[in-house]
mmCIF file of C-alpha atoms in Angstrom:
data_model
loop_
_atom_site.group_PDB
_atom_site.id
_atom_site.type_symbol
_atom_site.label_atom_id
_atom_site.label_comp_id
_atom_site.label_asym_id
_atom_site.label_seq_id
_atom_site.Cartn_x
_atom_site.Cartn_y
_atom_site.Cartn_z
ATOM 1 C CA MET A 1 119.330 78.343 95.889
ATOM 2 C CA MET A 2 117.967 81.712 96.961
ATOM 3 C CA ASN A 3 120.377 84.332 98.291
ATOM 4 C CA CYS A 4 119.587 87.013 100.860
ATOM 5 C CA GLU A 5 119.213 89.791 98.287
ATOM 6 C CA GLN A 6 116.637 87.756 96.400
ATOM 7 C CA ALA A 7 114.879 86.875 99.644
ATOM 8 C CA ARG A 8 114.542 90.512 100.705
ATOM 9 C CA GLU A 9 113.231 91.449 97.274
ATOM 10 C CA ILE A 10 110.482 88.847 97.587
ATOM 11 C CA ILE A 11 109.694 89.910 101.144
ATOM 12 C CA GLU A 12 109.272 93.500 99.976
ATOM 13 C CA LEU A 13 107.128 92.514 97.002
ATOM 14 C CA HIS A 14 104.908 90.456 99.298
ATOM 15 C CA PHE A 15 104.671 93.176 101.928
ATOM 16 C CA GLY A 16 101.167 93.086 103.357
ATOM 17 C CA GLY A 17 100.345 89.742 101.744
ATOM 18 C CA ASP A 18 99.457 86.522 103.504
ATOM 19 C CA GLN A 19 101.364 83.885 101.642
ATOM 20 C CA ILE A 20 105.000 83.688 100.654
ATOM 21 C CA PRO A 21 106.567 81.372 98.072
ATOM 22 C CA GLY A 22 107.869 77.998 99.221
ATOM 23 C CA ASP A 23 111.476 78.699 98.282
ATOM 24 C CA LEU A 24 111.427 81.851 100.411
ATOM 25 C CA GLN A 25 110.060 79.832 103.307
ATOM 26 C CA ALA A 26 112.968 77.453 102.899
ATOM 27 C CA HIS A 27 115.479 80.331 102.946
ATOM 28 C CA LEU A 28 113.893 81.848 106.047
ATOM 29 C CA THR A 29 114.264 78.612 107.981
ATOM 30 C CA GLU A 30 118.001 78.751 107.327
ATOM 31 C CA CYS A 31 118.796 82.463 107.484
ATOM 32 C CA GLU A 32 118.297 84.276 110.804
ATOM 33 C CA SER A 33 118.937 87.703 109.335
ATOM 34 C CA CYS A 34 116.290 87.350 106.633
ATOM 35 C CA ARG A 35 113.924 85.788 109.124
ATOM 36 C CA ALA A 36 114.312 88.834 111.352
ATOM 37 C CA TYR A 37 113.727 91.112 108.367
ATOM 38 C CA TYR A 38 110.608 89.156 107.425
ATOM 39 C CA ASP A 39 109.249 89.323 110.982
ATOM 40 C CA GLU A 40 109.919 93.054 111.112
ATOM 41 C CA MET A 41 108.110 93.700 107.845
ATOM 42 C CA THR A 42 105.186 91.496 108.838
ATOM 43 C CA ALA A 43 104.769 93.435 112.091
ATOM 44 C CA LEU A 44 104.982 96.717 110.205
ATOM 45 C CA ALA A 45 102.322 95.661 107.707
ATOM 46 C CA ARG A 46 100.046 94.552 110.522
ATOM 47 C CA GLY A 47 100.365 97.933 112.186
ATOM 48 C CA LEU A 48 99.339 99.964 109.162
ATOM 49 C CA GLY A 49 95.668 99.609 109.729
ATOM 50 C CA SER A 50 92.852 98.277 107.622
ATOM 51 C CA ASP A 51 91.651 99.358 104.224
ATOM 52 C CA ILE A 52 88.774 101.378 105.575
ATOM 53 C CA ASP A 53 90.547 102.772 108.600
ATOM 54 C CA SER A 54 89.559 106.332 107.777
ATOM 55 C CA PRO A 55 88.105 109.448 109.425
ATOM 56 C CA PHE A 56 84.735 109.133 107.709
ATOM 57 C CA SER A 57 81.500 108.355 109.463
ATOM 58 C CA ALA A 58 78.631 106.204 108.246
ATOM 59 C CA GLU A 59 76.738 109.444 107.587
ATOM 60 C CA ASP A 60 79.569 110.673 105.343
ATOM 61 C CA PHE A 61 79.309 107.514 103.283
ATOM 62 C CA ASP A 62 75.524 107.717 103.155
ATOM 63 C CA ARG A 63 75.668 111.295 101.883
ATOM 64 C CA ALA A 64 78.319 110.472 99.290
ATOM 65 C CA THR A 65 76.327 107.456 98.137
ATOM 66 C CA ALA A 66 73.163 109.519 97.844
ATOM 67 C CA GLY A 67 75.115 112.125 95.872
ATOM 68 C CA ALA A 68 76.479 109.573 93.420
ATOM 69 C CA VAL A 69 73.092 107.897 92.999
ATOM 70 C CA ASP A 70 71.426 111.266 92.422
ATOM 71 C CA ARG A 71 73.927 112.145 89.692
ATOM 72 C CA ILE A 72 73.417 108.760 88.062
ATOM 73 C CA ASP A 73 69.633 109.092 88.241
ATOM 74 C CA ARG A 74 69.784 112.483 86.537
ATOM 75 C CA GLN A 75 71.556 111.007 83.558
ATOM 76 C CA PRO A 76 69.460 110.140 80.514
ATOM 77 C CA VAL A 77 68.739 106.472 79.990
ATOM 78 C CA ILE A 78 71.163 105.108 77.446
ATOM 79 C CA GLU A 79 70.839 101.656 76.021
ATOM 80 C CA LEU A 80 73.973 99.661 76.684
ATOM 81 C CA ARG A 81 75.287 98.718 73.288
ATOM 82 C CA PRO A 82 77.382 95.650 72.618
ATOM 83 C CA ALA A 83 81.133 96.339 73.080
ATOM 84 C CA GLY A 84 81.830 95.937 69.378
ATOM 85 C CA TRP A 85 80.589 99.392 68.339
ATOM 86 C CA LEU A 86 83.138 101.511 70.234
ATOM 87 C CA ARG A 87 86.289 101.018 68.206
ATOM 88 C CA PRO A 88 84.728 101.580 64.774
ATOM 89 C CA MET A 89 82.957 104.674 66.138
ATOM 90 C CA LEU A 90 86.217 106.070 67.539
ATOM 91 C CA ARG A 91 87.952 105.534 64.224
ATOM 92 C CA VAL A 92 85.184 107.386 62.388
ATOM 93 C CA ALA A 93 85.288 110.159 64.966
ATOM 94 C CA ALA A 94 89.067 110.404 64.648
ATOM 95 C CA VAL A 95 88.871 110.716 60.857
ATOM 96 C CA LEU A 96 86.133 113.337 61.105
ATOM 97 C CA LEU A 97 88.210 115.189 63.672
ATOM 98 C CA VAL A 98 91.192 115.421 61.355
ATOM 99 C CA VAL A 99 89.021 116.473 58.434
ATOM 100 C CA GLY A 100 87.192 118.963 60.611
ATOM 101 C CA MET A 101 90.428 120.356 62.049
ATOM 102 C CA SER A 102 92.025 120.847 58.660
ATOM 103 C CA TYR A 103 88.909 122.517 57.240
ATOM 104 C CA SER A 104 88.433 124.721 60.291
ATOM 105 C CA SER A 105 92.089 125.644 60.270
ATOM 106 C CA TYR A 106 91.872 126.614 56.587
ATOM 107 C CA ARG A 107 88.705 128.640 57.180
ATOM 108 C CA MET A 108 89.916 130.335 60.342
ATOM 109 C CA GLY A 109 93.495 130.786 59.275
ATOM 110 C CA VAL A 110 94.620 129.101 62.477
ATOM 111 C CA GLU A 111 97.784 127.035 62.194
ATOM 112 C CA SER A 112 97.277 123.442 63.137
ATOM 113 C CA ASN A 113 99.800 120.680 63.273
ATOM 114 C CA LEU A 114 98.010 118.548 60.717
ATOM 115 C CA GLY A 115 101.043 116.447 59.926
ATOM 116 C CA ALA A 116 101.486 115.442 63.570
ATOM 117 C CA ALA A 117 97.763 114.736 63.834
ATOM 118 C CA LEU A 118 97.861 112.443 60.810
ATOM 119 C CA ASP A 119 100.946 110.645 62.118
ATOM 120 C CA THR A 120 99.208 110.114 65.414
ATOM 121 C CA LEU A 121 96.096 108.786 63.720
ATOM 122 C CA GLN A 122 98.155 106.210 61.846
ATOM 123 C CA THR A 123 99.489 105.063 65.194
ATOM 124 C CA ALA A 124 95.979 105.204 66.636
ATOM 125 C CA ASP A 125 94.690 103.021 63.859
ATOM 126 C CA ALA A 126 97.052 100.324 65.092
ATOM 127 C CA ASP A 127 96.417 101.029 68.769
ATOM 128 C CA ILE A 128 93.356 103.169 69.271
ATOM 129 C CA ASP A 129 93.625 103.034 73.040
ATOM 130 C CA ARG A 130 96.706 105.262 72.827
ATOM 131 C CA LEU A 131 95.247 107.962 70.582
ATOM 132 C CA THR A 132 96.705 111.402 71.290
ATOM 133 C CA VAL A 133 96.490 114.510 69.142
ATOM 134 C CA LEU A 134 98.806 117.499 69.412
ATOM 135 C CA LEU A 135 96.606 120.532 69.097
ATOM 136 C CA GLU A 136 98.460 123.699 68.342
ATOM 137 C CA TYR A 137 96.790 126.953 67.585
ATOM 138 C CA ASP A 138 97.383 130.627 67.549
ATOM 139 C CA THR A 139 96.122 131.901 70.889
ATOM 140 C CA ASP A 140 95.234 135.272 69.443
ATOM 141 C CA ASP A 141 92.495 133.675 67.349
ATOM 142 C CA GLU A 142 89.185 132.557 68.728
ATOM 143 C CA LEU A 143 89.220 128.906 69.785
ATOM 144 C CA ASP A 144 86.903 126.567 67.966
ATOM 145 C CA GLU A 145 84.679 125.374 70.826
ATOM 146 C CA ASP A 146 83.131 122.603 68.763
ATOM 147 C CA MET A 147 86.538 121.110 67.994
ATOM 148 C CA ILE A 148 87.578 121.287 71.625
ATOM 149 C CA SER A 149 84.306 119.663 72.665
ATOM 150 C CA ILE A 150 84.669 116.852 70.118
ATOM 151 C CA LEU A 151 88.242 116.207 71.208
ATOM 152 C CA ILE A 152 87.322 115.996 74.864
ATOM 153 C CA ASP A 153 84.250 113.839 74.258
ATOM 154 C CA ASP A 154 86.260 111.433 72.099
ATOM 155 C CA TYR A 155 88.911 110.845 74.731
ATOM 156 C CA CYS A 156 86.608 110.708 77.676
ATOM 157 C CA THR A 157 84.554 107.922 76.132
ATOM 158 C CA ASP A 158 87.690 105.813 75.846
ATOM 159 C CA ALA A 159 88.287 103.368 78.686
ATOM 160 C CA SER A 160 91.987 104.240 78.636
ATOM 161 C CA TYR A 161 93.000 107.218 80.739
ATOM 162 C CA GLU A 162 96.320 107.732 79.007
ATOM 163 C CA ALA A 163 94.562 109.807 76.376
ATOM 164 C CA THR A 164 93.267 112.304 78.920
ATOM 165 C CA THR A 165 96.565 112.252 80.792
ATOM 166 C CA SER A 166 98.431 112.923 77.549
ATOM 167 C CA LEU A 167 96.017 115.741 76.808
ATOM 168 C CA LEU A 168 97.046 117.347 80.092
ATOM 169 C CA ASP A 169 100.697 116.869 79.229
ATOM 170 C CA ASP A 170 100.425 118.477 75.814
ATOM 171 C CA ILE A 171 98.131 121.447 76.187
ATOM 172 C CA SER A 172 99.428 124.907 76.979
ATOM 173 C CA GLU A 173 98.622 127.051 80.010
ATOM 174 C CA GLU A 174 96.242 129.131 77.883
ATOM 175 C CA GLU A 175 94.406 126.033 76.705
ATOM 176 C CA LEU A 176 94.171 124.695 80.274
ATOM 177 C CA GLU A 177 92.824 128.028 81.468
ATOM 178 C CA TYR A 178 90.272 128.071 78.638
ATOM 179 C CA LEU A 179 89.145 124.507 79.427
ATOM 180 C CA THR A 180 88.760 125.111 83.160
ATOM 181 C CA GLU A 181 86.817 128.326 82.548
ATOM 182 C CA ASN A 182 84.440 126.895 79.951
ATOM 183 C CA PHE A 183 84.092 123.211 80.775
ATOM 184 C CA GLU A 184 83.600 121.208 83.921
ATOM 185 C CA VAL A 185 87.061 119.756 83.611
ATOM 186 C CA GLY A 186 86.855 117.813 86.852
ATOM 187 C CA GLU A 187 83.916 115.801 85.561
ATOM 188 C CA LEU A 188 85.487 115.319 82.143
ATOM 189 C CA LEU A 189 88.605 113.903 83.717
ATOM 190 C CA MET B 1 85.199 90.576 101.120
ATOM 191 C CA THR B 2 83.773 87.055 101.390
ATOM 192 C CA GLY B 3 83.159 84.771 98.474
ATOM 193 C CA SER B 4 79.408 85.215 98.713
ATOM 194 C CA ASP B 5 79.753 89.019 98.860
ATOM 195 C CA LYS B 6 81.787 88.933 95.651
ATOM 196 C CA ASP B 7 79.247 86.701 93.931
ATOM 197 C CA THR B 8 76.441 89.017 94.900
ATOM 198 C CA LEU B 9 78.321 92.054 93.563
ATOM 199 C CA GLU B 10 78.730 90.364 90.203
ATOM 200 C CA ILE B 11 75.029 89.534 90.130
ATOM 201 C CA LEU B 12 74.311 93.190 90.857
ATOM 202 C CA VAL B 13 76.572 94.137 87.963
ATOM 203 C CA GLU B 14 74.578 91.976 85.576
ATOM 204 C CA LYS B 15 71.349 93.602 86.752
ATOM 205 C CA ALA B 16 72.911 97.038 86.388
ATOM 206 C CA ARG B 17 74.049 96.195 82.848
ATOM 207 C CA ALA B 18 70.448 95.339 82.083
ATOM 208 C CA GLY B 19 69.603 98.917 83.040
ATOM 209 C CA LYS B 20 68.550 98.454 86.650
ATOM 210 C CA ARG B 21 70.021 101.521 88.313
ATOM 211 C CA GLN B 22 68.956 100.378 91.752
ATOM 212 C CA ALA B 23 71.327 97.454 91.408
ATOM 213 C CA PHE B 24 74.177 99.833 90.706
ATOM 214 C CA SER B 25 73.116 102.003 93.627
ATOM 215 C CA GLU B 26 73.603 98.994 95.873
ATOM 216 C CA ILE B 27 77.101 98.518 94.435
ATOM 217 C CA VAL B 28 77.824 102.158 95.273
ATOM 218 C CA ARG B 29 76.566 101.710 98.813
ATOM 219 C CA ARG B 30 78.695 98.630 99.435
ATOM 220 C CA LEU B 31 81.909 99.942 97.945
ATOM 221 C CA MET B 32 81.778 103.609 98.960
ATOM 222 C CA PRO B 33 83.883 103.089 102.157
ATOM 223 C CA GLN B 34 86.683 101.312 100.326
ATOM 224 C CA VAL B 35 86.739 103.735 97.404
ATOM 225 C CA THR B 36 86.682 106.747 99.730
ATOM 226 C CA ALA B 37 89.519 105.247 101.744
ATOM 227 C CA LEU B 38 91.530 105.018 98.521
ATOM 228 C CA THR B 39 90.857 108.584 97.410
ATOM 229 C CA TYR B 40 91.497 109.887 100.922
ATOM 230 C CA ARG B 41 94.836 108.149 101.298
ATOM 231 C CA MET B 42 95.885 109.487 97.920
ATOM 232 C CA THR B 43 94.759 113.080 98.431
ATOM 233 C CA GLY B 44 94.741 113.626 102.179
ATOM 234 C CA ASP B 45 91.640 115.795 101.921
ATOM 235 C CA ARG B 46 88.228 114.634 103.172
ATOM 236 C CA ASP B 47 85.996 116.685 100.878
ATOM 237 C CA THR B 48 88.104 115.985 97.810
ATOM 238 C CA ALA B 49 88.121 112.296 98.681
ATOM 239 C CA LEU B 50 84.328 112.158 98.879
ATOM 240 C CA ASP B 51 83.941 114.095 95.618
ATOM 241 C CA LEU B 52 86.403 111.873 93.768
ATOM 242 C CA ALA B 53 84.730 108.744 95.110
ATOM 243 C CA GLN B 54 81.403 109.991 93.791
ATOM 244 C CA ASP B 55 83.000 110.844 90.438
ATOM 245 C CA ALA B 56 84.472 107.360 90.219
ATOM 246 C CA PHE B 57 81.095 105.694 90.665
ATOM 247 C CA VAL B 58 79.423 107.984 88.147
ATOM 248 C CA THR B 59 82.130 107.186 85.628
ATOM 249 C CA ALA B 60 81.847 103.477 86.391
ATOM 250 C CA TRP B 61 78.120 103.672 85.646
ATOM 251 C CA GLU B 62 78.766 105.532 82.391
ATOM 252 C CA LYS B 63 81.371 102.985 81.285
ATOM 253 C CA LEU B 64 79.696 99.862 82.604
ATOM 254 C CA ASP B 65 79.422 98.404 79.138
ATOM 255 C CA SER B 66 83.235 98.345 78.939
ATOM 256 C CA TYR B 67 83.610 96.290 82.146
ATOM 257 C CA ARG B 68 85.072 92.931 81.153
ATOM 258 C CA GLY B 69 84.689 91.121 84.475
ATOM 259 C CA GLU B 70 88.351 90.083 84.707
ATOM 260 C CA SER B 71 89.250 91.737 87.992
ATOM 261 C CA GLY B 72 85.885 91.878 89.721
ATOM 262 C CA ILE B 73 83.753 95.011 89.855
ATOM 263 C CA ALA B 74 85.470 96.267 93.008
ATOM 264 C CA GLY B 75 88.924 96.087 91.433
ATOM 265 C CA TRP B 76 87.616 97.756 88.298
ATOM 266 C CA ILE B 77 86.125 100.642 90.267
ATOM 267 C CA TYR B 78 89.314 101.003 92.354
ATOM 268 C CA ARG B 79 91.214 101.409 89.089
ATOM 269 C CA ILE B 80 88.831 104.114 87.927
ATOM 270 C CA ALA B 81 89.093 105.889 91.281
ATOM 271 C CA SER B 82 92.877 105.644 91.292
ATOM 272 C CA ASN B 83 93.188 107.105 87.800
ATOM 273 C CA LYS B 84 90.691 109.848 88.516
ATOM 274 C CA THR B 85 92.609 110.764 91.636
ATOM 275 C CA LEU B 86 95.926 110.774 89.804
ATOM 276 C CA ASN B 87 94.471 113.046 87.133
ATOM 277 C CA HIS B 88 93.050 115.293 89.836
ATOM 278 C CA ILE B 89 96.445 115.534 91.550
ATOM 279 C CA LYS B 90 98.088 116.297 88.229
ATOM 280 C CA LEU B 91 95.528 118.958 87.362
ATOM 281 C CA GLN B 92 95.831 120.563 90.791
ATOM 282 C CA ALA B 93 99.594 120.648 90.442
ATOM 283 C CA ARG B 94 99.226 122.442 87.109
ATOM 284 C CA LEU B 95 96.679 124.918 88.464
ATOM 285 C CA VAL B 96 98.384 125.774 91.740
ATOM 286 C CA GLY B 97 101.938 125.325 90.534
ATOM 287 C CA GLU B 98 103.013 122.653 93.012
ATOM 288 C CA SER B 99 101.730 119.517 94.652
ATOM 289 C CA ALA B 100 99.831 120.823 97.628
ATOM 290 C CA VAL B 101 99.938 118.446 100.571
ATOM 291 C CA PRO B 102 97.146 119.209 103.021
ATOM 292 C CA GLU B 103 98.077 119.915 106.622
ATOM 293 C CA PRO B 104 97.443 116.892 108.826
ATOM 294 C CA VAL B 105 94.415 116.857 111.060
ATOM 295 C CA ALA B 106 95.522 116.470 114.664
ATOM 296 C CA PRO B 107 94.204 113.250 116.153
ATOM 297 C CA GLU B 108 91.900 113.529 119.129
ATOM 298 C CA ALA B 109 93.961 113.012 122.236
ATOM 299 C CA THR B 110 92.296 113.789 125.529
ATOM 300 C CA SER B 111 89.893 111.035 126.436
ATOM 301 C CA SER B 112 91.108 108.179 124.140
ATOM 302 C CA PRO B 113 92.659 105.056 125.550
ATOM 303 C CA GLU B 114 96.424 104.933 125.067
ATOM 304 C CA ASN B 115 96.375 102.225 122.439
ATOM 305 C CA LEU B 116 93.645 104.000 120.447
ATOM 306 C CA LEU B 117 95.686 107.239 120.557
ATOM 307 C CA ARG B 118 98.783 105.384 119.423
ATOM 308 C CA ARG B 119 96.844 103.805 116.579
ATOM 309 C CA LYS B 120 95.474 107.170 115.465
ATOM 310 C CA GLU B 121 98.924 108.762 115.625
ATOM 311 C CA LEU B 122 100.337 105.908 113.614
ATOM 312 C CA ALA B 123 97.532 106.199 111.072
ATOM 313 C CA GLU B 124 98.246 109.918 110.746
ATOM 314 C CA ARG B 125 101.962 109.305 110.196
ATOM 315 C CA VAL B 126 101.202 106.685 107.582
ATOM 316 C CA ARG B 127 98.831 109.116 105.906
ATOM 317 C CA ARG B 128 101.620 111.702 105.754
ATOM 318 C CA PHE B 129 103.961 109.053 104.440
ATOM 319 C CA MET B 130 101.517 108.246 101.638
ATOM 320 C CA LEU B 131 101.144 111.902 100.695
ATOM 321 C CA ASP B 132 104.915 112.329 100.529
ATOM 322 C CA LEU B 133 105.192 109.581 97.932
ATOM 323 C CA PRO B 134 105.156 110.603 94.264
ATOM 324 C CA PRO B 135 101.559 110.254 92.975
ATOM 325 C CA GLN B 136 102.199 107.182 90.817
ATOM 326 C CA GLN B 137 104.043 105.405 93.632
ATOM 327 C CA ARG B 138 101.220 106.388 95.982
ATOM 328 C CA ALA B 139 98.686 104.787 93.631
ATOM 329 C CA ILE B 140 100.783 101.629 93.333
ATOM 330 C CA PHE B 141 101.133 101.307 97.104
ATOM 331 C CA GLU B 142 97.439 101.968 97.661
ATOM 332 C CA LEU B 143 96.300 99.409 95.104
ATOM 333 C CA ARG B 144 98.773 96.738 96.194
ATOM 334 C CA PHE B 145 98.799 97.051 99.967
ATOM 335 C CA TYR B 146 95.281 98.246 100.749
ATOM 336 C CA LYS B 147 93.371 96.843 97.794
ATOM 337 C CA GLU B 148 95.489 93.653 97.411
ATOM 338 C CA MET B 149 95.538 93.883 93.642
ATOM 339 C CA PRO B 150 97.908 91.687 91.672
ATOM 340 C CA PHE B 151 100.840 93.571 90.186
ATOM 341 C CA ALA B 152 99.690 92.805 86.641
ATOM 342 C CA GLU B 153 96.357 94.466 87.320
ATOM 343 C CA ILE B 154 98.050 97.503 88.847
ATOM 344 C CA ALA B 155 100.272 97.739 85.783
ATOM 345 C CA ALA B 156 97.164 97.787 83.584
ATOM 346 C CA ALA B 157 95.425 100.328 85.816
ATOM 347 C CA THR B 158 98.368 102.745 85.954
ATOM 348 C CA GLU B 159 99.495 102.021 82.393
ATOM 349 C CA ARG B 160 103.029 101.273 83.496
ATOM 350 C CA ALA B 161 105.262 98.302 82.806
ATOM 351 C CA LEU B 162 105.034 95.422 85.260
ATOM 352 C CA GLY B 163 108.668 95.845 86.284
ATOM 353 C CA THR B 164 108.124 99.529 86.938
ATOM 354 C CA VAL B 165 105.168 98.769 89.178
ATOM 355 C CA LYS B 166 107.087 96.191 91.185
ATOM 356 C CA THR B 167 110.056 98.511 91.568
ATOM 357 C CA GLY B 168 107.734 101.330 92.617
ATOM 358 C CA TYR B 169 106.136 99.162 95.272
ATOM 359 C CA ARG B 170 109.483 97.997 96.671
ATOM 360 C CA GLU B 171 110.729 101.570 96.839
ATOM 361 C CA ALA B 172 107.619 102.648 98.725
ATOM 362 C CA VAL B 173 107.948 99.716 101.116
ATOM 363 C CA LYS B 174 111.603 100.514 101.793
ATOM 364 C CA LYS B 175 110.751 104.179 102.426
ATOM 365 C CA LEU B 176 108.072 103.060 104.853
ATOM 366 C CA ARG B 177 110.525 100.809 106.662
ATOM 367 C CA ASP B 178 113.022 103.655 106.902
ATOM 368 C CA LEU B 179 110.309 105.865 108.372
ATOM 369 C CA ALA B 180 109.306 103.166 110.835
ATOM 370 C CA THR B 181 112.920 102.764 111.934
ATOM 371 C CA ARG B 182 113.376 106.526 112.427
ATOM 372 C CA GLU B 183 110.090 106.825 114.329
ATOM 373 C CA GLY B 184 110.873 103.862 116.524
ATOM 374 C CA TRP B 185 107.955 101.741 115.461
ATOM 375 C CA LEU B 186 110.256 98.744 114.920
#
């Protein structure tokens, strides 16, 4: 038997929806207070406006559409490969990245957190959608642009956005400044 | 969206997957209003909203081979737009040092009928309400209330636990009710 607390929880979860569960219906027929709450929330949802109730005109949409289509048309034609290639490619790229990072770090004398990178790759091997790499470097040394580019390209080809979000969480202010000055970060994100 | 509209969108997706860009252009044309509405409610800025909507479609084109067809192409693109917008908000917060909430645009008042004015004022207050929500909660509310996405799909889109998404939605709804009570809408 549903109580009022449970009823209100369901009402809130169904806010804006059309149908409510049968057991809630039964409770509402018996409880005036919850019925009043339900009616109030239904009226509120109705008053919020439609999905496309916005300040844009048809011309705004036409221009934005033309802009998107133009950007798509300017892209090179790429054959759509079967989905099966992505994960093996990412694993190869991840291994090359670690090898490349360690070699570059040795050559450049830049400290890199190789241990953390390897730990993360072991996790990534089990769940490649959650691949994150902690990139630490000495800001007085010149950044390796190729490594940064590979890192960004790897994560931006992944359908999961947590990788890019985690990248934002983990990079320093200097790294963020470098990225925004040298890459079109908005597009990459 | 009607059943036949949805079927046609999925047919367009198949043509686009086969490399027919014109088919994807038609998808862009049909969904641009809804996607722009999403990015606008989440950012509060017209120009940013239009840019992010464009970015979302370009990304959707680039990642079309990863579209699985589980949620429908519209839901899939809403997810991309929502995540892009969240990342944009996060990046802006890092760059400017705080979450900048744009000043509201005053609704036109003089010659509108009273009910149209009231509706515009209400829409503006709801817009401010949305912008006052934390970004993740804003995304959850947008995807659930305006885009009618199932909670499980929102959880996948925002990469949060299902319980967290439901709690986030309830909290947003309760805040909205509190606002409505204070403003005298109820």
